[in-house]
mmCIF file of C-alpha atoms and ligand atoms in Angstrom:
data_model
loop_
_atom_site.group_PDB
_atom_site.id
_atom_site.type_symbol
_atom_site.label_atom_id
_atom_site.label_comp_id
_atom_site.label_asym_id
_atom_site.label_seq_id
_atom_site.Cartn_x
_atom_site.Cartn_y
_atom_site.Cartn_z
ATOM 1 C CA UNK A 1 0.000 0.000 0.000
ATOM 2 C CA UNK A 2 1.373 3.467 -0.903
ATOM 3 C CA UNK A 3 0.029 6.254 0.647
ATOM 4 C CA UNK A 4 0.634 10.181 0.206
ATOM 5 C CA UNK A 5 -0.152 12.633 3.073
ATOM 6 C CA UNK A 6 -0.899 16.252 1.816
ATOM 7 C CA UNK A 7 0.506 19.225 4.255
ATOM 8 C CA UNK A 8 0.856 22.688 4.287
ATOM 9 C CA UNK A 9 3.184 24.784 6.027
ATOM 10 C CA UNK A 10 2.166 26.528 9.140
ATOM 11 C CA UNK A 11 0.752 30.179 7.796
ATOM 12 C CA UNK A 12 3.022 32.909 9.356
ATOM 13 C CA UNK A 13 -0.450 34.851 9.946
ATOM 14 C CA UNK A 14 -1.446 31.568 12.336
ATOM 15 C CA UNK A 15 -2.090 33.347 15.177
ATOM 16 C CA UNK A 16 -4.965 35.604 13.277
ATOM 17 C CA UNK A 17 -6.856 32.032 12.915
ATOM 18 C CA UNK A 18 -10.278 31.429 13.186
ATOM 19 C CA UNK A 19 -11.533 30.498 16.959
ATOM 20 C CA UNK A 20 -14.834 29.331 17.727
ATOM 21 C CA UNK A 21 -14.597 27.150 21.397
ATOM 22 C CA UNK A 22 -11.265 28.785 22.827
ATOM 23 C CA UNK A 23 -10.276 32.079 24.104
ATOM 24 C CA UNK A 24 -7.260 33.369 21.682
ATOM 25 C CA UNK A 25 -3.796 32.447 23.580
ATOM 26 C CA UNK A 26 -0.392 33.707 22.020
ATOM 27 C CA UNK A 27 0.901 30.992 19.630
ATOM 28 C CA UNK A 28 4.957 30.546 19.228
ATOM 29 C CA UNK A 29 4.800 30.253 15.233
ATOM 30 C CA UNK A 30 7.980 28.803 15.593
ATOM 31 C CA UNK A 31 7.250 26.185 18.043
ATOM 32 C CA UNK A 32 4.434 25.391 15.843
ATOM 33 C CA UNK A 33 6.163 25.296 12.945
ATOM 34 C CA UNK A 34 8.767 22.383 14.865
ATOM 35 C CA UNK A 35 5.898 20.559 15.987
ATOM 36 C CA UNK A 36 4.354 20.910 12.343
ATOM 37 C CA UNK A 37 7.840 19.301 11.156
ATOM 38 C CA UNK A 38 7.928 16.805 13.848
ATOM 39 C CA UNK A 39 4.643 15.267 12.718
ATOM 40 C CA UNK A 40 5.360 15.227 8.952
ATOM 41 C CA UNK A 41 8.511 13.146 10.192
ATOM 42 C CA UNK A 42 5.973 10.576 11.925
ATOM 43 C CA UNK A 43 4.036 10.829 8.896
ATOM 44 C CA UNK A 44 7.190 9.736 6.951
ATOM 45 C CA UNK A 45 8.576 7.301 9.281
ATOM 46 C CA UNK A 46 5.295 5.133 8.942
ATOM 47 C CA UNK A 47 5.881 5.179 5.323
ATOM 48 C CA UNK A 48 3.877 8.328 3.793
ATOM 49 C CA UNK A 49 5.531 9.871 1.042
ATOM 50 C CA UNK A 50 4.663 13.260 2.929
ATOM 51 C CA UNK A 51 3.737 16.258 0.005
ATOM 52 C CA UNK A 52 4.686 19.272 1.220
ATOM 53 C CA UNK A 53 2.839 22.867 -0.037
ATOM 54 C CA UNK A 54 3.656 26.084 0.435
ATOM 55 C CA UNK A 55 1.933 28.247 3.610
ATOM 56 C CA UNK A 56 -0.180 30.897 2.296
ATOM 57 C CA UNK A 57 -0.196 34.140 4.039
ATOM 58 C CA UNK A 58 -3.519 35.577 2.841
ATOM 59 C CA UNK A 59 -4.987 32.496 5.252
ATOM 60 C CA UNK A 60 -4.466 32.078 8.777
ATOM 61 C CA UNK A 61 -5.804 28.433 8.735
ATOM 62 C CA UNK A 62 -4.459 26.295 5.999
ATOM 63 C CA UNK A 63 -2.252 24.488 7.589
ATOM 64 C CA UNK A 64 -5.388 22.633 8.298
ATOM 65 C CA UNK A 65 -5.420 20.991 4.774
ATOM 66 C CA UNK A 66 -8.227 18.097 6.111
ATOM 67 C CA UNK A 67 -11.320 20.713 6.056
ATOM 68 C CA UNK A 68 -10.700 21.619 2.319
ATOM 69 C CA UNK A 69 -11.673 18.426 0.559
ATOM 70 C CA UNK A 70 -12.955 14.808 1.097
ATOM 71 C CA UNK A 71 -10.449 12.122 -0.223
ATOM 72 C CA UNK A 72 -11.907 8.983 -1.761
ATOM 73 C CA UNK A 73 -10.550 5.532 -3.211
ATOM 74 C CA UNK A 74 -10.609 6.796 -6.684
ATOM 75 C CA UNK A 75 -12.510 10.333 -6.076
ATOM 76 C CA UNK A 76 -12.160 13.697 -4.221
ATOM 77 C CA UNK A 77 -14.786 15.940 -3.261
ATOM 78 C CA UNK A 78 -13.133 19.656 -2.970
ATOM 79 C CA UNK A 79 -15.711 20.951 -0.001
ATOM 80 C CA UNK A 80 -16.830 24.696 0.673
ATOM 81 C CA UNK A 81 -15.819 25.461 4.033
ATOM 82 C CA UNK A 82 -18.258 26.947 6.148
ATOM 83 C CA UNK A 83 -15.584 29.813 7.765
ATOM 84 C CA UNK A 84 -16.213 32.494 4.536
ATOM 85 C CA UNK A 85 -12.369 33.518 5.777
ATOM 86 C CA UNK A 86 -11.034 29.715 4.514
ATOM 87 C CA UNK A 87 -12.942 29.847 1.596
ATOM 88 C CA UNK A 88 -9.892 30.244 -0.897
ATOM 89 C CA UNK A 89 -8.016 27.644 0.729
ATOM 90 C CA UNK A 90 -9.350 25.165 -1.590
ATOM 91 C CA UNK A 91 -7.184 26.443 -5.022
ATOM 92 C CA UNK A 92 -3.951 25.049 -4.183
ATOM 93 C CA UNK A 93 -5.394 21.680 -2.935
ATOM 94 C CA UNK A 94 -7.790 21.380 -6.017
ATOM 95 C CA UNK A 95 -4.821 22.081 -7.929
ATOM 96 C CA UNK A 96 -2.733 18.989 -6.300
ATOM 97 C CA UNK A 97 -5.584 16.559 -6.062
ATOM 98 C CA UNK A 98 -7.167 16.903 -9.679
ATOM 99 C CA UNK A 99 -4.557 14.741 -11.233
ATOM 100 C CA UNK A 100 -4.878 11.976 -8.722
ATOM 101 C CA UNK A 101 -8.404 11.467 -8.273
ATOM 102 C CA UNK A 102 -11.756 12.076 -10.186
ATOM 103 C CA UNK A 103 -12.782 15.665 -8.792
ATOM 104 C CA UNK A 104 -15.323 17.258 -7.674
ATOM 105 C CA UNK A 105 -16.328 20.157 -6.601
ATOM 106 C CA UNK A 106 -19.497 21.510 -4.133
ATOM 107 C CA UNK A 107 -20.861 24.801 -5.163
ATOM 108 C CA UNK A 108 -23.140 25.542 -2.906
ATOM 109 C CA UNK A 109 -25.660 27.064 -1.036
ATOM 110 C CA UNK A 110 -24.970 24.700 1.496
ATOM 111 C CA UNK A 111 -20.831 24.035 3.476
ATOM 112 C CA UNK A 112 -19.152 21.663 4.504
ATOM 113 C CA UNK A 113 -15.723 21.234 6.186
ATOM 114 C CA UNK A 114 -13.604 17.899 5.860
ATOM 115 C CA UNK A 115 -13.317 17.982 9.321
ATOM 116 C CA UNK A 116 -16.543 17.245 9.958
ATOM 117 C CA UNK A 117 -16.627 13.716 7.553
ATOM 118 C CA UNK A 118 -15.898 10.307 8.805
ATOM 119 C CA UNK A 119 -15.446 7.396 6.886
ATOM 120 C CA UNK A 120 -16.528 4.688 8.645
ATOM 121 C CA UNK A 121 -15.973 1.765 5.459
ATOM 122 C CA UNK A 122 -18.708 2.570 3.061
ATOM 123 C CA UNK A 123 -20.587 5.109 5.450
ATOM 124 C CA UNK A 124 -19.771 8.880 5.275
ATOM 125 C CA UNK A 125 -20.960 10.281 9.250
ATOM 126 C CA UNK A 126 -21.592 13.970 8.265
ATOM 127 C CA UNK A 127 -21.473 16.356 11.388
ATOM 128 C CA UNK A 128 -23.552 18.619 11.417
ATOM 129 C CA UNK A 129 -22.066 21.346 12.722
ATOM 130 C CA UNK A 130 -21.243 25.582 13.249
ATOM 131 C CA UNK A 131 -19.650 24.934 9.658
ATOM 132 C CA UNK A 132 -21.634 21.836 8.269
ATOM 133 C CA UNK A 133 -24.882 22.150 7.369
ATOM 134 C CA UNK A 134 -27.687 19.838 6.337
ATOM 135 C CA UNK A 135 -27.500 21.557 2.844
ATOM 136 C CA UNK A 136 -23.751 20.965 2.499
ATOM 137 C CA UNK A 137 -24.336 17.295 3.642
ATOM 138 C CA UNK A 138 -27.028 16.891 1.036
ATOM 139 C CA UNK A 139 -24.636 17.813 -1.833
ATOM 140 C CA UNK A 140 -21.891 15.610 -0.590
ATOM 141 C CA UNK A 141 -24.497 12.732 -0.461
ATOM 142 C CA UNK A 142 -25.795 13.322 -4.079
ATOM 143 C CA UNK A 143 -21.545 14.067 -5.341
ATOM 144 C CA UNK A 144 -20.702 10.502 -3.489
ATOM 145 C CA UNK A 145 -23.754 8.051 -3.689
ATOM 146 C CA UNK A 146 -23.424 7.794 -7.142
ATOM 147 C CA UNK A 147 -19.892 6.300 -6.394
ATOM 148 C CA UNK A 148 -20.956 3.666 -3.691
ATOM 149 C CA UNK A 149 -21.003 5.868 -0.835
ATOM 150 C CA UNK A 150 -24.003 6.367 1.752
ATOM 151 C CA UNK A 151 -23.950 9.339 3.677
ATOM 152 C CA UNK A 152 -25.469 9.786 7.568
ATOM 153 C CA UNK A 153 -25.757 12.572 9.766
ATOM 154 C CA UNK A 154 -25.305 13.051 13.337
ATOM 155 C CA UNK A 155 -25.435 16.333 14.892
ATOM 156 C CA UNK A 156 -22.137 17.427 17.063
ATOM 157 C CA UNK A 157 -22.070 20.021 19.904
ATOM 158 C CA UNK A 158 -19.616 21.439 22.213
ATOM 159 C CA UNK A 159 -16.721 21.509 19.818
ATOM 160 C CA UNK A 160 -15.799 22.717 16.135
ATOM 161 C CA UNK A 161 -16.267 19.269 13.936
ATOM 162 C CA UNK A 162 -17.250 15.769 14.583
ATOM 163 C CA UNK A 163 -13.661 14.650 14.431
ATOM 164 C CA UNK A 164 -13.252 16.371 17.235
ATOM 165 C CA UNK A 165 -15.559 14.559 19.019
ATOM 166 C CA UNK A 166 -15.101 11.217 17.105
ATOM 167 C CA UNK A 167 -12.350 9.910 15.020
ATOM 168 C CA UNK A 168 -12.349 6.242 13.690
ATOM 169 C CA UNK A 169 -9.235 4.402 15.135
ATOM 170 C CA UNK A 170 -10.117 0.879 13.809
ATOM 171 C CA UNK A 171 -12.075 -1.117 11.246
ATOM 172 C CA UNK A 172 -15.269 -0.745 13.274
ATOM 173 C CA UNK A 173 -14.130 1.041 16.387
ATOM 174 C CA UNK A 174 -14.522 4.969 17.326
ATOM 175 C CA UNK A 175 -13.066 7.034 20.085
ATOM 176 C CA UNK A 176 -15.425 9.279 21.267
ATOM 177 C CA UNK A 177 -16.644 12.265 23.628
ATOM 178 C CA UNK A 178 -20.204 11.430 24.984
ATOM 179 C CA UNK A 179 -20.636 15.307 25.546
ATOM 180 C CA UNK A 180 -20.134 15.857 22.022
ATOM 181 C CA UNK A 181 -21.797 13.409 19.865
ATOM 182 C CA UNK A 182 -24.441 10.873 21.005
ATOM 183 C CA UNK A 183 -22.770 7.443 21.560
ATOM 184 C CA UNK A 184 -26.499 5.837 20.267
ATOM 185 C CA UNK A 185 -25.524 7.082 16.919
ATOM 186 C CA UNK A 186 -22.455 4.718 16.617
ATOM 187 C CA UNK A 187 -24.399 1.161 17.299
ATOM 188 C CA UNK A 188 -22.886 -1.171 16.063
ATOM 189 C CA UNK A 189 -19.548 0.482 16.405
ATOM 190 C CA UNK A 190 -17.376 -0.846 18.848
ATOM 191 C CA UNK A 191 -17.038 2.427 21.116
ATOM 192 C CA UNK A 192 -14.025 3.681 23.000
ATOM 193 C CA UNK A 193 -14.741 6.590 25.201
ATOM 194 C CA UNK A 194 -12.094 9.500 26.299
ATOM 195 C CA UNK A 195 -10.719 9.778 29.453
ATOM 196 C CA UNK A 196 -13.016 12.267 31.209
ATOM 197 C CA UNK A 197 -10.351 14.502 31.865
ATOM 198 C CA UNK A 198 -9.783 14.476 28.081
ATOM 199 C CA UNK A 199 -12.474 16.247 26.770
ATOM 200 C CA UNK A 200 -10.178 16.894 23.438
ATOM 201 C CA UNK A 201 -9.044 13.683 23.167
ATOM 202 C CA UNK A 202 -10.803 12.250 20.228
ATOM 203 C CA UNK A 203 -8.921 13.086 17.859
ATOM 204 C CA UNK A 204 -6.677 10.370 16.400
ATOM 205 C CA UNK A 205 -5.022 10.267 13.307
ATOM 206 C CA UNK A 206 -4.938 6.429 11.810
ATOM 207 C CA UNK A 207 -2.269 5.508 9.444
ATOM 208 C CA UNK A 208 -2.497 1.926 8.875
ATOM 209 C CA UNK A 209 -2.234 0.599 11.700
ATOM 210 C CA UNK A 210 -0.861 3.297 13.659
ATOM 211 C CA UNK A 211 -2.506 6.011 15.451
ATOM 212 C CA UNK A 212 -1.037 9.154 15.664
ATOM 213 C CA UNK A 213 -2.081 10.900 18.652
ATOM 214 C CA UNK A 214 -1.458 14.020 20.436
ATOM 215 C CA UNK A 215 0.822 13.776 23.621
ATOM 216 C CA UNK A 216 -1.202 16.034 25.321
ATOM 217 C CA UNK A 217 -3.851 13.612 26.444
ATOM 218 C CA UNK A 218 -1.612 10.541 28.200
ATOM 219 C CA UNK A 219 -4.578 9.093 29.927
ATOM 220 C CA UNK A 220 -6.298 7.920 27.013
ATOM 221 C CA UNK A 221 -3.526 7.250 24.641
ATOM 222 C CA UNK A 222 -3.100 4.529 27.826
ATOM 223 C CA UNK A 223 -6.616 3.305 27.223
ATOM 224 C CA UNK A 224 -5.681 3.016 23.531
ATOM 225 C CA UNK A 225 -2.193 1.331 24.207
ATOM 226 C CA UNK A 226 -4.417 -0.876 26.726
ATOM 227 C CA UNK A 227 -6.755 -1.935 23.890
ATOM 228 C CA UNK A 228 -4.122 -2.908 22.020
ATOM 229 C CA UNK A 229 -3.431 -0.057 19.414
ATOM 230 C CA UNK A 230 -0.192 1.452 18.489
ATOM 231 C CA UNK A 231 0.171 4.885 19.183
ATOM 232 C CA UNK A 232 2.377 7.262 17.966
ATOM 233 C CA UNK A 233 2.329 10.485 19.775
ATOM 234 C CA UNK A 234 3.414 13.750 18.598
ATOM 235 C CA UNK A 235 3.616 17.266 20.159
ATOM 236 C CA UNK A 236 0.519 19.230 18.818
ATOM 237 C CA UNK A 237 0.089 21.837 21.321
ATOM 238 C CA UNK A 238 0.900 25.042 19.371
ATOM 239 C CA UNK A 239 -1.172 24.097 16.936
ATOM 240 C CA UNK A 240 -4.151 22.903 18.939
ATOM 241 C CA UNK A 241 -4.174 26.388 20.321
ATOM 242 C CA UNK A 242 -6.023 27.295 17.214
ATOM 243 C CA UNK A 243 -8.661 24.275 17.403
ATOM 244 C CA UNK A 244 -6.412 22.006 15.144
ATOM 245 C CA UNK A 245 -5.994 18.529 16.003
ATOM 246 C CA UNK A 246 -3.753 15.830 14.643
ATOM 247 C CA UNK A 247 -6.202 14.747 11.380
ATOM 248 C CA UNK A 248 -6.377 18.514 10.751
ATOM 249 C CA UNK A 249 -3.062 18.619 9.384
ATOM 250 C CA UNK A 250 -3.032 15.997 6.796
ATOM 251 C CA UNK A 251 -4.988 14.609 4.036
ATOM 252 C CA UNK A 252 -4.210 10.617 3.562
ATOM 253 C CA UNK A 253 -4.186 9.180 -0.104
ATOM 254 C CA UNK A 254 -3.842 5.743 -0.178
ATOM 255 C CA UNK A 255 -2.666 3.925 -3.494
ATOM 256 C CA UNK A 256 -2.742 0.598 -4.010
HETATM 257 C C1 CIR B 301 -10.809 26.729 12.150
HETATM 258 O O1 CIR B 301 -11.507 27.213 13.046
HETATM 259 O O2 CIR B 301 -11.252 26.505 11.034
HETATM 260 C C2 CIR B 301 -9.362 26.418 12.480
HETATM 261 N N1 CIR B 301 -8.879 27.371 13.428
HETATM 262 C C3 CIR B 301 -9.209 25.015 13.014
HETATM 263 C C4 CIR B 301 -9.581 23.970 12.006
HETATM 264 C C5 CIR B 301 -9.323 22.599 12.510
HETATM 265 N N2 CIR B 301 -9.648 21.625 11.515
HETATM 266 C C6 CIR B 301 -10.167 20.441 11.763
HETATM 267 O O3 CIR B 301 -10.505 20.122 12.888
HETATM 268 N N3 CIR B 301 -10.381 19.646 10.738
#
């Protein structure tokens, strides 16, 4: 299996970012930009040939590549983000993506962040969201369907996007905030809850076999490590600052 990750430098204009759950706190752009660096190494080290694009000035937040387009086996869906300010983010990444994957594009009325889509096999889980909304996840659902693809919702509150409330870490088995998203919506799921201490914690990034995983929240990486999955953990606290997690900063192409 080959697989690409998709990054983008950390924007020198980071600390202008959109906020929406947390109080603005100074962030170190160059801290962030060595954590950045230490997680594209990670990225690397478990074998993704890790494409690197430029950090655009003109917008605080694209370092935060996942929220600009939906990556399928042999399709892409280039979303419209529901922050008007990370609109334009999309050019560079349609640009990269259109000659590896079938594109397409939503237009509108309705937006739609990456963040806020989980594959779960087959099954998109739309959240619906401060940026997603039912319109956006009716035009993702009419773009995908056609290719084999159902697409849910479940409605998310307390934080920015469903995968910050639930990220899938195994073949049928979510970590998850109760506070966020409903548990009920996930039967049939095996379901690992955070550490209530960790409200942020759900937010894993799975590459193959690996999770990577923010070193920030040690007690449930332990309940991961004590279920049996690998985790990798890198230093995302910079960047989390400005409501980014670890699946934030990627988007995963896998290539047979
Ligand atoms: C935003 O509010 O859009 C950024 N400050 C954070 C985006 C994080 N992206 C993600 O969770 N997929």
């Amino acid at each position: 299996m080959n697989r690409m990750a998709v990054t983008r430098d950390v924007s020198p204009e980071i600390g202008r970012c959109e906020l929406t759950h947390l109080d603005r706190k100074p962030i170190d752009y160059e801290r962030a930009v060595a954590q950045h660096e230490g997680y594209r190494a990670v990225l690397a080290a478990l074998g993704c040939e890790v494409l690197r694009l430029p950090a655009a000035a003109d917008y605080p937040d694209s370092v935060f590549v996942e929220d600009t387009a939906i990556v399928l086996d042999t399709a892409v869906v280039i979303t419209r983000p529901g922050a008007a300010s990370r609109r334009g983010e999309t050019d560079l990444i349609e640009q990269v993506l259109a000659p590896r994957r079938d594109l397409f594009r939503m237009t509108g009325p309705g937006t739609l962040d990456g963040g806020d889509v989980m594959r779960l096999e087959r099954t998109l889980v739309v959240g619906l969201s401060g940026r997603t909304t039912e319109d956006g996840a009716q035009e993702l659902a009419r773009l995908v369907e056609p290719r084999g693809f159902r697409v849910r919702t479940v409605t998310v509150s307390g934080c920015l996007h469903l995968k910050s409330a639930v990220t899938a870490v195994g073949q049928n088995r979510v970590l998850l905030n109760p506070e966020w998203v409903d548990p009920a919506a996930f039967r049939g799921t095996e379901v690992i809850e955070v550490h209530p201490a960790e409200p942020a914690a759900a937010n894993a990034l799975r590459v193959g076999d690996t999770l990577v995983y923010p070193a920030a929240h040690v007690l449930t990486a332990e309940l991961l490590r004590h279920r049996g999955h690998d985790v990798r953990v890198v230093d995302a606290s910079e960047l989390a600052k400005a409501e980014g997690g670890v699946t934030c900063c990627s988007l995963i192409l896998e290539q047979e």
